[in-house]
mmCIF file of C-alpha atoms in Angstrom:
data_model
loop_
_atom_site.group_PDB
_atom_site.id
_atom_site.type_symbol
_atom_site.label_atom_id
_atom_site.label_comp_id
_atom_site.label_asym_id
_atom_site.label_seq_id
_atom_site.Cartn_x
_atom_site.Cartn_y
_atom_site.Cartn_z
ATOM 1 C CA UNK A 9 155.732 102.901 88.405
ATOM 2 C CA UNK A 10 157.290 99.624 86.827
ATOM 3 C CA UNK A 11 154.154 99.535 84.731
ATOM 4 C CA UNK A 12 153.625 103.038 83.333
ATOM 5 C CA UNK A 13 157.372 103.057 82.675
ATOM 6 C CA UNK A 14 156.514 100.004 80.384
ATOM 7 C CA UNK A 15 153.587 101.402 78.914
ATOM 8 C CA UNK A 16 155.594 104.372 77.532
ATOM 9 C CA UNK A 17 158.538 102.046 76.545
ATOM 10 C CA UNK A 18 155.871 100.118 74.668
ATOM 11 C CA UNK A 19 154.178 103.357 72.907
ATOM 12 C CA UNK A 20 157.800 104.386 72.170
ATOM 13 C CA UNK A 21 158.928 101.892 70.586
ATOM 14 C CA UNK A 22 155.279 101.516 68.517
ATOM 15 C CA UNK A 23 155.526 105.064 67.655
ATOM 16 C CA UNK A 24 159.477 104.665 65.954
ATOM 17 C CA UNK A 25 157.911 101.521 63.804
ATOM 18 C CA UNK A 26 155.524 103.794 62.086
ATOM 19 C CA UNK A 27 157.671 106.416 61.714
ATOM 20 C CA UNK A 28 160.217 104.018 59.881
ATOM 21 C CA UNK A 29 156.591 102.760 58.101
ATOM 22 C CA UNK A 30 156.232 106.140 57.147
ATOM 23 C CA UNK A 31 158.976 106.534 54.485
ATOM 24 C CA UNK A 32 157.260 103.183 52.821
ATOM 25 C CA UNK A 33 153.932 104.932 52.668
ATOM 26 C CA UNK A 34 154.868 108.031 51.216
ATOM 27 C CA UNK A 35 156.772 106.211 48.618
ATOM 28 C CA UNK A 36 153.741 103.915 48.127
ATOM 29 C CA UNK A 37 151.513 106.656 48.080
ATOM 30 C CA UNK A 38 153.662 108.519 45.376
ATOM 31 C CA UNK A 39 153.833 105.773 43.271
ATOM 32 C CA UNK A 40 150.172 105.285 43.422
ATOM 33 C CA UNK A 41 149.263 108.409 42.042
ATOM 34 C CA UNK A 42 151.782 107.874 39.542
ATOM 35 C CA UNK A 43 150.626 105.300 38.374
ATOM 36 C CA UNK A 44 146.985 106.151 38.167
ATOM 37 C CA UNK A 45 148.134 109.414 36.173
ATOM 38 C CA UNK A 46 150.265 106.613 33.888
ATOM 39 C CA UNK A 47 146.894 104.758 33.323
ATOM 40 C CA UNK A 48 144.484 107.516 32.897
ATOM 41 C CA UNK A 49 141.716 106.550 30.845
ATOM 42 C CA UNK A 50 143.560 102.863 30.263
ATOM 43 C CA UNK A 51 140.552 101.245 32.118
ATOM 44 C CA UNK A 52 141.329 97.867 31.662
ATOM 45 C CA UNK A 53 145.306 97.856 32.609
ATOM 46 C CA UNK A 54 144.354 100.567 34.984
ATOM 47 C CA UNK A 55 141.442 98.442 36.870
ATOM 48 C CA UNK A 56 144.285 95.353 36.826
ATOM 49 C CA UNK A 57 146.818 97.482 38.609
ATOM 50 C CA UNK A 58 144.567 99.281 40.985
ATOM 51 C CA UNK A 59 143.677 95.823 42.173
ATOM 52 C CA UNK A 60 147.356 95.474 42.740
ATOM 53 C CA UNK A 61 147.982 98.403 44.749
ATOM 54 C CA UNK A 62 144.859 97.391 46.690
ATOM 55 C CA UNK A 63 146.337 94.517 47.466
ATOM 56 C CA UNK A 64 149.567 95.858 48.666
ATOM 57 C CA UNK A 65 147.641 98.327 50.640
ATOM 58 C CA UNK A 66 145.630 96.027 52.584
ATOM 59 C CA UNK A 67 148.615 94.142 52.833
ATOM 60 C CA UNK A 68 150.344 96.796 54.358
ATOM 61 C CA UNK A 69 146.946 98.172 56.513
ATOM 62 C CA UNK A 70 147.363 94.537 58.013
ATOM 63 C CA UNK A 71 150.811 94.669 59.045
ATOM 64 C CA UNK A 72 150.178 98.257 60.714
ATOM 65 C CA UNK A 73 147.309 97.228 62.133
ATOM 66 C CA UNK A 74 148.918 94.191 63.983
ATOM 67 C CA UNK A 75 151.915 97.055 64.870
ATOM 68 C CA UNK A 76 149.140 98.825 67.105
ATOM 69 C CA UNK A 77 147.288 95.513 68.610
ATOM 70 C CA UNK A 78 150.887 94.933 69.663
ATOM 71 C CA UNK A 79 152.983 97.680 70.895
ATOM 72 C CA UNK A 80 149.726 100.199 71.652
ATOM 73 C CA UNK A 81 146.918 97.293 72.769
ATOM 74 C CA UNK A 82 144.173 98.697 69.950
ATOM 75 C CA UNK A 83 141.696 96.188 68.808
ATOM 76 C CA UNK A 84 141.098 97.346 65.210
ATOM 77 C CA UNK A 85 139.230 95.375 62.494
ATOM 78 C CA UNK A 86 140.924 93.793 59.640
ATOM 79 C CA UNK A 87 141.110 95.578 56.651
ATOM 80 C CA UNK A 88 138.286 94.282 53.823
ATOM 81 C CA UNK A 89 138.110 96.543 50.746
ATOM 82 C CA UNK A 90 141.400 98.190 49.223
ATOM 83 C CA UNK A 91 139.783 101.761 48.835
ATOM 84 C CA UNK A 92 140.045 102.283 52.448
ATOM 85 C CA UNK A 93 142.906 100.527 53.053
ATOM 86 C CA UNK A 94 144.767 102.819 50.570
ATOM 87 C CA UNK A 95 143.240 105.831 51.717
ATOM 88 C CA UNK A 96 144.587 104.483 55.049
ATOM 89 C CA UNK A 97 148.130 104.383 54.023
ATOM 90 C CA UNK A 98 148.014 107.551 51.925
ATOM 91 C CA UNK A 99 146.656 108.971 54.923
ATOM 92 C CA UNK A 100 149.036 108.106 57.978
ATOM 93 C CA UNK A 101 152.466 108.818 56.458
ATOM 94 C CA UNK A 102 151.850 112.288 58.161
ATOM 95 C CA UNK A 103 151.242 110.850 61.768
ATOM 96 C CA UNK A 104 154.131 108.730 61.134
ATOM 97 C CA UNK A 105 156.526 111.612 60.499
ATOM 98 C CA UNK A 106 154.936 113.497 63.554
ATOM 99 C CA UNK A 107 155.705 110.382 65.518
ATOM 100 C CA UNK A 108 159.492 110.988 64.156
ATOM 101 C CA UNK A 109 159.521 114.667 65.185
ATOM 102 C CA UNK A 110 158.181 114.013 69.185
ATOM 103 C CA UNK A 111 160.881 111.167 69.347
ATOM 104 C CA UNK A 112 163.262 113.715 68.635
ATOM 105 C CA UNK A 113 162.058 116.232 70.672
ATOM 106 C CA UNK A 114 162.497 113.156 73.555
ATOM 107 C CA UNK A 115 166.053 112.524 72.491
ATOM 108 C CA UNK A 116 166.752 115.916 72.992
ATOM 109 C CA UNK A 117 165.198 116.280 76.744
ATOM 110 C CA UNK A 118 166.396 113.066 77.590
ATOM 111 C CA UNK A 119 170.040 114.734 76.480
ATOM 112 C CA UNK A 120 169.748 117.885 78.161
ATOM 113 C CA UNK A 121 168.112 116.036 81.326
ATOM 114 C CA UNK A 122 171.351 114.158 81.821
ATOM 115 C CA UNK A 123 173.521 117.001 82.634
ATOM 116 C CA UNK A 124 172.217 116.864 85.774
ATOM 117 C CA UNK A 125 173.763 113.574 86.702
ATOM 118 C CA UNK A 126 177.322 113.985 85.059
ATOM 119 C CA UNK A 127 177.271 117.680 83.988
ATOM 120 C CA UNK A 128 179.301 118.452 87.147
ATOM 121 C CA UNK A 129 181.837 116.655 86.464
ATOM 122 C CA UNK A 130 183.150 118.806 83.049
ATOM 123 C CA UNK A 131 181.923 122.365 85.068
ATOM 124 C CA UNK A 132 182.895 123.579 88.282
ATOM 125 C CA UNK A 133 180.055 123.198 90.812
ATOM 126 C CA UNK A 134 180.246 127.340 91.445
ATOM 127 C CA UNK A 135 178.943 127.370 88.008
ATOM 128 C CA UNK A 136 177.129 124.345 87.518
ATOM 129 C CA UNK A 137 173.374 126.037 88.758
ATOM 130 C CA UNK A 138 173.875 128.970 86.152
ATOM 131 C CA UNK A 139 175.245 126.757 83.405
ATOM 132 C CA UNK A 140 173.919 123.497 83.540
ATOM 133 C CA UNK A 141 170.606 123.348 86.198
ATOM 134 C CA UNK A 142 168.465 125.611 83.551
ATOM 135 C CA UNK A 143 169.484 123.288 80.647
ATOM 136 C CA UNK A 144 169.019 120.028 82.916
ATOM 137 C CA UNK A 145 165.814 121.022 83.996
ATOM 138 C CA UNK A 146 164.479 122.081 80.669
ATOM 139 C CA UNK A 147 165.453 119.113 78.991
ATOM 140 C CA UNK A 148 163.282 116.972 81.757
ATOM 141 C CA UNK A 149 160.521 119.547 80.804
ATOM 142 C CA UNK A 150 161.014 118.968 77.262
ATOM 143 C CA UNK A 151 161.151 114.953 78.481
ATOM 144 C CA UNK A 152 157.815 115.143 79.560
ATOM 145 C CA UNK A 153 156.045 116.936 77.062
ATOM 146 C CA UNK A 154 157.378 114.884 74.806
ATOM 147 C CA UNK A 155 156.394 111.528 76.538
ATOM 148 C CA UNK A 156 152.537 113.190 76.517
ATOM 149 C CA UNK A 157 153.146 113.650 72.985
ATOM 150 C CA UNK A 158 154.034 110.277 72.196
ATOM 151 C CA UNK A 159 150.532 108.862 73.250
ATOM 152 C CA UNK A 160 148.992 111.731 71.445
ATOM 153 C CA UNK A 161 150.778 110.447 68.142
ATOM 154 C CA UNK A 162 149.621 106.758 69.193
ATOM 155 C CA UNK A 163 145.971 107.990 70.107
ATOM 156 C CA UNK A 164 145.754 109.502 66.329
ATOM 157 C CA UNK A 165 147.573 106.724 64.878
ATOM 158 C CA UNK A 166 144.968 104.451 66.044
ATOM 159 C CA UNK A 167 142.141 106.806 65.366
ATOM 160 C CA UNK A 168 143.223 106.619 61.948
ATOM 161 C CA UNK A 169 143.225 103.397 61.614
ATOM 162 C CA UNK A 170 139.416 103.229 62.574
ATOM 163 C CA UNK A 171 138.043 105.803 60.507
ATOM 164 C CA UNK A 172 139.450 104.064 57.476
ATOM 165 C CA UNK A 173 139.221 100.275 58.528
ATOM 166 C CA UNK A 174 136.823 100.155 60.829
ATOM 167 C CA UNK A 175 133.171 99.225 59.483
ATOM 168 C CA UNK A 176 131.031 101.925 58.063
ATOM 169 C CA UNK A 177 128.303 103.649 59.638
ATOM 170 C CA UNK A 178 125.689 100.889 57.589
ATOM 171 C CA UNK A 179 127.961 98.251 58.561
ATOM 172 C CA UNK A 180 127.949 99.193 61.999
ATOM 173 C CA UNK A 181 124.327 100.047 62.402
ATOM 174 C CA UNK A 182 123.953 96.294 60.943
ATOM 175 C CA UNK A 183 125.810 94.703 63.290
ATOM 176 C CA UNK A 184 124.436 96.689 65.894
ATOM 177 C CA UNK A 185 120.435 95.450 64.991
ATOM 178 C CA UNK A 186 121.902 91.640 64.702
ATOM 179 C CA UNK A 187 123.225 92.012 68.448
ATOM 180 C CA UNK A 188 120.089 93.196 69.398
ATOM 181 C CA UNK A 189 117.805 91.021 67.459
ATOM 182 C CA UNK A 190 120.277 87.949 69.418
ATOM 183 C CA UNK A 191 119.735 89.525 72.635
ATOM 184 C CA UNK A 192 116.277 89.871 72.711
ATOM 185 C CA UNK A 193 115.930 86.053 71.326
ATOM 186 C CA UNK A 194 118.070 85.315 74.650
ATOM 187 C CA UNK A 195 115.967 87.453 76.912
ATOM 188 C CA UNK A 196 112.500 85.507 75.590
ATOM 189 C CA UNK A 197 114.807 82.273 76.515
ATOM 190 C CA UNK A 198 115.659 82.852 79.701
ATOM 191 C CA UNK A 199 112.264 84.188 80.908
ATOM 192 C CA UNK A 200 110.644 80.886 79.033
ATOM 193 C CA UNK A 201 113.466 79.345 81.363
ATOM 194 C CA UNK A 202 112.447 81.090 84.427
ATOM 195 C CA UNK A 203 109.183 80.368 84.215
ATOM 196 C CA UNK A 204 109.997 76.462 83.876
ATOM 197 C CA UNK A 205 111.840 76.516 86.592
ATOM 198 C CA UNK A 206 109.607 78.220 88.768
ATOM 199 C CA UNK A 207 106.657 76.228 87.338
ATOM 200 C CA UNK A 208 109.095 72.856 88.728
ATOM 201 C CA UNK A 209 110.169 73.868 91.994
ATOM 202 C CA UNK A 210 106.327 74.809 92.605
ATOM 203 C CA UNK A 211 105.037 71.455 91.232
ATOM 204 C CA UNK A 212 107.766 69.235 92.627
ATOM 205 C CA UNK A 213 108.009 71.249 96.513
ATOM 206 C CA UNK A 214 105.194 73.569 97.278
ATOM 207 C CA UNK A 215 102.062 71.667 95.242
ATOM 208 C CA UNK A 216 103.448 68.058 96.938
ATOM 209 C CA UNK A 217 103.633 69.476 100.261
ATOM 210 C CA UNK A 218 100.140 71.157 100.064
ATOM 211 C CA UNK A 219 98.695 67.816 98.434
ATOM 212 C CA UNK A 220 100.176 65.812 102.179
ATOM 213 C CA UNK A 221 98.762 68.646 104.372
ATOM 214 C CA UNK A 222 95.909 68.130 102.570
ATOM 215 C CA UNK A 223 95.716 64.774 103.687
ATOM 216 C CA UNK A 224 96.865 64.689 107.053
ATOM 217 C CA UNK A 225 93.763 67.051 106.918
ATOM 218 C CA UNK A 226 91.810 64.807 105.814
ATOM 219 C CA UNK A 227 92.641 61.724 107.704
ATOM 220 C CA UNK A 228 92.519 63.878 110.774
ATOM 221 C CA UNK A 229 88.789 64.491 110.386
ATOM 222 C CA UNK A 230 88.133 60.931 109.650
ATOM 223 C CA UNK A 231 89.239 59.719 112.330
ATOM 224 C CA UNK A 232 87.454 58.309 115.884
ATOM 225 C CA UNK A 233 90.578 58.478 117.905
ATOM 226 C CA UNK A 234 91.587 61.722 119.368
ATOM 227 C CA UNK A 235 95.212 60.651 120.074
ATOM 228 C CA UNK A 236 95.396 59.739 116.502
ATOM 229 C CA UNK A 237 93.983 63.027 115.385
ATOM 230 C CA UNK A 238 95.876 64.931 117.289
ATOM 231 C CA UNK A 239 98.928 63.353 116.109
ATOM 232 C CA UNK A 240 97.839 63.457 112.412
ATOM 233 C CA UNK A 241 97.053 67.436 113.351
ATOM 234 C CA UNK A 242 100.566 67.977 114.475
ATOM 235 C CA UNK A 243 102.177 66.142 110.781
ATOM 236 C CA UNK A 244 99.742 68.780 109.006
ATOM 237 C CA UNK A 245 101.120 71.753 110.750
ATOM 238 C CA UNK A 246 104.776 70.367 110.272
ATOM 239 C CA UNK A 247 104.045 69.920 106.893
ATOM 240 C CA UNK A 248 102.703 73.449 106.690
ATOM 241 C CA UNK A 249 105.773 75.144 107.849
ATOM 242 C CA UNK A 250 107.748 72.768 105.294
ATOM 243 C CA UNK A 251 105.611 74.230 103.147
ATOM 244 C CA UNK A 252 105.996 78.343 103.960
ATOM 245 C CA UNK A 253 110.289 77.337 103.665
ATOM 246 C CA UNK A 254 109.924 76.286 99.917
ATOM 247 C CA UNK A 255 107.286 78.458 99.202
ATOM 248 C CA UNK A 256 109.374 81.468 100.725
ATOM 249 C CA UNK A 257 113.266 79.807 98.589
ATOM 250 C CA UNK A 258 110.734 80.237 95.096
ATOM 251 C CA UNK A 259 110.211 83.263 96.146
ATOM 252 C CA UNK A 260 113.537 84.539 96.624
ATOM 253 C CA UNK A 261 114.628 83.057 93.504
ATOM 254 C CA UNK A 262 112.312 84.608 92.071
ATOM 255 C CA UNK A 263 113.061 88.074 93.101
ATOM 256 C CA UNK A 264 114.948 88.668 96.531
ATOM 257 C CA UNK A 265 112.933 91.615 98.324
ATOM 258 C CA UNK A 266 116.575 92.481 99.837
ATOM 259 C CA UNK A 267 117.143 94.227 96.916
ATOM 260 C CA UNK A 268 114.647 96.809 97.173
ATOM 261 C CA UNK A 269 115.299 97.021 100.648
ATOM 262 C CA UNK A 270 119.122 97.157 100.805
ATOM 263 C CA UNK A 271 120.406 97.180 97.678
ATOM 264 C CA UNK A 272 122.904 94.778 96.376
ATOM 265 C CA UNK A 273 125.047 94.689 99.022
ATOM 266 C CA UNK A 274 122.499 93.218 101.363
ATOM 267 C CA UNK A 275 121.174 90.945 98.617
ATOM 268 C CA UNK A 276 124.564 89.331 98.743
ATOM 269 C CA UNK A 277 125.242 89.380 102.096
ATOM 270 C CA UNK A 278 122.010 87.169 102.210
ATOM 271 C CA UNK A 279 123.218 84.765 99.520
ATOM 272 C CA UNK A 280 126.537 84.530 101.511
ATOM 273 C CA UNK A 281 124.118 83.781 104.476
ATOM 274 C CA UNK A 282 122.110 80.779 102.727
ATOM 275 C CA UNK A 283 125.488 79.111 101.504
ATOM 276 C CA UNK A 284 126.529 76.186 102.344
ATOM 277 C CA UNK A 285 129.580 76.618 102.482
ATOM 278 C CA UNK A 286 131.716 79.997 103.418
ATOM 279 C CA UNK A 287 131.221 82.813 101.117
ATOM 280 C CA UNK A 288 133.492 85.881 101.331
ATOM 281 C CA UNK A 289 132.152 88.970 100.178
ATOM 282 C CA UNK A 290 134.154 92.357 98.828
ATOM 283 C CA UNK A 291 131.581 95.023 97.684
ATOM 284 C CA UNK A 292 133.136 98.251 96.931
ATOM 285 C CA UNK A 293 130.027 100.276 95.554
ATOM 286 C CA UNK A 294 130.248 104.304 95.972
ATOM 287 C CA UNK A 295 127.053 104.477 94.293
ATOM 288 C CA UNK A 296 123.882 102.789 93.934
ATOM 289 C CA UNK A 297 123.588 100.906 90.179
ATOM 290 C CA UNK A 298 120.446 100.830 88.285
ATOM 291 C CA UNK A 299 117.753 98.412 89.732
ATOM 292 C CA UNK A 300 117.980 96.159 86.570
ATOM 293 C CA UNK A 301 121.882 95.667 86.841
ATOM 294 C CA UNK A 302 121.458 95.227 91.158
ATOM 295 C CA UNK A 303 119.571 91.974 89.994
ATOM 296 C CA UNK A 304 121.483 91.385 87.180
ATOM 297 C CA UNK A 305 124.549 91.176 89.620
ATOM 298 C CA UNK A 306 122.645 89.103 92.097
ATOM 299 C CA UNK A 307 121.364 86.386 89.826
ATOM 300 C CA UNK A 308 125.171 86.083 88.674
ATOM 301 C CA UNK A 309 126.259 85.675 91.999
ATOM 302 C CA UNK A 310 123.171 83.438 93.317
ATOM 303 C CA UNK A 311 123.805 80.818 90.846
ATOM 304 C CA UNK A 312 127.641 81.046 90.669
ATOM 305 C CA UNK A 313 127.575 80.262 94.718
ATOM 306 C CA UNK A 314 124.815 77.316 93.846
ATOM 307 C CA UNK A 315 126.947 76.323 91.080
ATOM 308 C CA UNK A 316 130.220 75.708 93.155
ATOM 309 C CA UNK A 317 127.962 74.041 96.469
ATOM 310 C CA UNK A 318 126.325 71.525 93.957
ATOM 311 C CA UNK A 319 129.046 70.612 91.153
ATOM 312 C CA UNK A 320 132.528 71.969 91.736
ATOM 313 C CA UNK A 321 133.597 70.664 95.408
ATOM 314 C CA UNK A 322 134.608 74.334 96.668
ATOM 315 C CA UNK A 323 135.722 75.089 100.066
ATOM 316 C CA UNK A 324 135.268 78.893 99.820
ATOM 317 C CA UNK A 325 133.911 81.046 97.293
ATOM 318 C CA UNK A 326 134.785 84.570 96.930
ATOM 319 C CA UNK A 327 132.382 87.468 95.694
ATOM 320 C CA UNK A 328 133.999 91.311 94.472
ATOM 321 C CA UNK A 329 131.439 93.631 93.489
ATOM 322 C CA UNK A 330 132.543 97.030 92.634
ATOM 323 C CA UNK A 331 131.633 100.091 89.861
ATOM 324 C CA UNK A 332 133.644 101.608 87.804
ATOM 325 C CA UNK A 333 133.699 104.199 85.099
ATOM 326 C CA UNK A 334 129.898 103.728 85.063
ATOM 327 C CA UNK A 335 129.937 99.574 84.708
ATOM 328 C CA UNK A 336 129.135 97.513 87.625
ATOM 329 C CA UNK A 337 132.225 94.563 87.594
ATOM 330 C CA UNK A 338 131.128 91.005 89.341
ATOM 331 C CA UNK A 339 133.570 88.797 90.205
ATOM 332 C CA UNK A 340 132.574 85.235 91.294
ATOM 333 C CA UNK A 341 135.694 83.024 92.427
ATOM 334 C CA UNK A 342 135.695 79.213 94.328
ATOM 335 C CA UNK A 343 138.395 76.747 94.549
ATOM 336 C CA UNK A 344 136.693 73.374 93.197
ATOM 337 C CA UNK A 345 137.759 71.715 90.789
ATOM 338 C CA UNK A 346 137.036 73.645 87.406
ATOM 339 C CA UNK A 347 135.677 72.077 84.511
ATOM 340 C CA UNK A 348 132.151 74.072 84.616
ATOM 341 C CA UNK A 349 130.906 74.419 81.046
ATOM 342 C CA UNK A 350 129.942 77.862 79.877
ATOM 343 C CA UNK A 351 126.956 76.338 77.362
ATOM 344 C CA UNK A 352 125.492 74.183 80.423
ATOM 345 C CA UNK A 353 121.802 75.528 81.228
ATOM 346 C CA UNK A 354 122.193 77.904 84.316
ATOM 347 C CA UNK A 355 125.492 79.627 82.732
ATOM 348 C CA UNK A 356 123.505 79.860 79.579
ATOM 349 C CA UNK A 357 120.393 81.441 81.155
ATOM 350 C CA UNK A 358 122.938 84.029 83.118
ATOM 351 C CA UNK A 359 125.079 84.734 79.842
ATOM 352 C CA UNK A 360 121.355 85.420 78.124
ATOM 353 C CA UNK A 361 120.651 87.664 81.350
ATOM 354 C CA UNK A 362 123.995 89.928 81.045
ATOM 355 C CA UNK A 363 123.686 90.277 77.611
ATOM 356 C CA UNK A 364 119.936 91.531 77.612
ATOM 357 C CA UNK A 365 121.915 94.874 79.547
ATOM 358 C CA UNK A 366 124.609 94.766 76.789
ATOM 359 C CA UNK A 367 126.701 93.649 79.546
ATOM 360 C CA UNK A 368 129.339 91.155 79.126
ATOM 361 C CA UNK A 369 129.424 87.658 80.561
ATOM 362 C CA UNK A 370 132.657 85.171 80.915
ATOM 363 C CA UNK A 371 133.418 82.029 82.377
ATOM 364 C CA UNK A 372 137.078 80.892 83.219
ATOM 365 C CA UNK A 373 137.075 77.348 84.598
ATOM 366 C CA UNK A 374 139.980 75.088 83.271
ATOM 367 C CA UNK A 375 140.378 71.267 84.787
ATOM 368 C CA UNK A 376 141.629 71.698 88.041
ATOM 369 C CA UNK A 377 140.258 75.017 88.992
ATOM 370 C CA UNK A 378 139.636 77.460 90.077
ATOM 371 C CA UNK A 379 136.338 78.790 88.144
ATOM 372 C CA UNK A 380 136.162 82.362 88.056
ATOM 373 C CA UNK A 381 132.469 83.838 86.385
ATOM 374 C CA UNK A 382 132.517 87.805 85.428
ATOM 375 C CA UNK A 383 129.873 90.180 84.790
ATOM 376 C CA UNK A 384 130.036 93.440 83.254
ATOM 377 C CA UNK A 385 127.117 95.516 83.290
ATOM 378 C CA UNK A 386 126.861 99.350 82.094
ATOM 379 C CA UNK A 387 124.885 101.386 84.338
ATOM 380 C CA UNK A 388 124.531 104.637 82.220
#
């Protein structure tokens, strides 16, 4: 309750800053059109000038701009090209003075509302329900709509503000094909990766261990002494079973087959299982992701675990899975020491991984700890 109460305080309190920004865009915008009347067909005063009220305008976009990142939370771009920017503050006066007119509208409920905490006191309670309940319970009415108004005004303030400052369509669709064109240069990275890795842990596990069985084999047949053979026969079939274990861990790190038989969940209920030290699980899925974000997730959380066994000194590590709003949230948490670097190779790989699913990756791991790894990834 503390917290919506502060939200609306905060809207409030945005929403009476443009209104008061209001009057100083209509008089800018007045004086802009003046001016460019004054200095019709005076092209070269009239292209010094403009460049002046560009100025101011972006100026002034700027400072409203920072006005919403602060008192609404809205992540708008800076403004680049006066055009907009005055179009922009031509534009908004309006919203501003609508702003004005639902504060006012709250003033008044918020007036009326009172009388039912000291309105008995000036009218006798026999006539308090006919005189002052209706107008008491109105003005709390009037209180509310007026509160829903206030985030419409911010909601089209902010709207607003990214239609005219935001990039363009081109712009966008530009930055759009660079994200991709990065993402798909990390996806051929990480699989190059992968298939290092895997190419590795086969040469430097399974290939060695095959090489000894092969000869223990080999000395086995060689030999004249049957106690000797038998022995060497019992190293080969040791060294076989060594051999199914690592040949089994590539192949789980290659692809677990829990996920295709028990979806995520299991997968990291089987991670939590191979740990060496205690993992704590919290999955709160109410419906099954896409296949491709279900690994995703359980690569993140595979290496994160492996991460804080090897490097960080962790006594527990704690994994939240859970959707929401269509995008699956990972949380990977352990209590070592901190310090993990985001550019090192396996956050690197994972980072590449997320953003492949135009998911977002993040790594929070100051001296000292704790490290905590998210993943975002959209499911839709």
């Amino acid at each position: 309750m503390r917290s919506f109460l502060s939200r609306r305080l905060r809207v409030a309190v945005g929403v009476l800053l443009g209104l008061l920004s209001a009057v100083a865009e209509l008089v800018l915008t007045l004086a802009s059109g003046l001016w460019l009347l004054l200095t019709l067909g005076r092209s070269g005063a009239g292209r010094g000038e403009r460049g002046l009220l560009a100025r101011v305008a972006r100026a002034w976009a700027e400072a409203q701009r920072r006005r919403m990142a602060r008192w609404y939370g809205a992540e708008i771009a800076p403004p680049t090209k006066g055009a907009p920017a005055l179009a922009f503050v031509a534009t908004r006066w309006p919203v501003g003075l609508l702003g004005g007119m639902v504060l006012s509208c709250a003033l008044v409920g918020g007036a009326y509302a009172s009388l039912l905490l000291w309105g008995w006191l000036v009218i006798d309670l026999d006539r308090w329900v006919v005189a002052m309940a209706p107008s008491g319970f109105g003005g709390l009415f009037l209180l509310f709509l007026s509160t829903q108004g206030l985030r419409a005004v911010a909601l089209m303030d902010e709207r607003l503000a990214r239609h005219f400052l935001g990039p363009s369509v081109r712009q966008r669709m530009q930055l759009r094909i660079g994200e991709l064109a990065e993402s798909r240069a990390g996806v051929v990275e990480a699989v190059h990766d992968e298939r290092r890795r895997i190419e590795r842990d086969l040469h430097d596990g399974v290939q060695q261990r095959l090489v000894a069985l092969g000869m223990l084999l080999g000395r086995a047949r060689r030999t004249p002494d049957p106690e000797k053979s038998a022995a060497l026969l019992r190293q080969a079939h040791e060294e076989s079973q060594q051999a199914l274990v690592e040949l089994r861990e590539v192949a789980w790190r290659v692809y677990p087959a829990a996920l295709d038989e028990g979806g995520l969940a299991a997968a990291l209920e089987t991670v939590a299982e191979r740990a060496a030290i205690p993992v704590r699980l919290d999955c709160e899925l109410r419906v099954t992701p896409p296949q491709a974000a279900q690994a995703v997730a359980y690569f993140v959380a595979a290496e994160a675990v492996t991460n804080a066994v090897k490097h960080s000194g962790a006594s527990l590590v704690t994994v939240h899975a859970q959707d929401d709003e269509g995008v699956l949230r990972l949380r990977v948490e352990d209590d070592g020491r901190g310090g993990a670097d985001p550019g090192g190779g396996g956050l690197l790989g994972l980072t590449r991984r997320v953003a492949a699913l135009d998911g977002r990756f993040s790594v929070a791991s100051p001296a000292g700890g704790p490290t905590v790894i998210t993943a975002e990834l959209p499911c839709v």
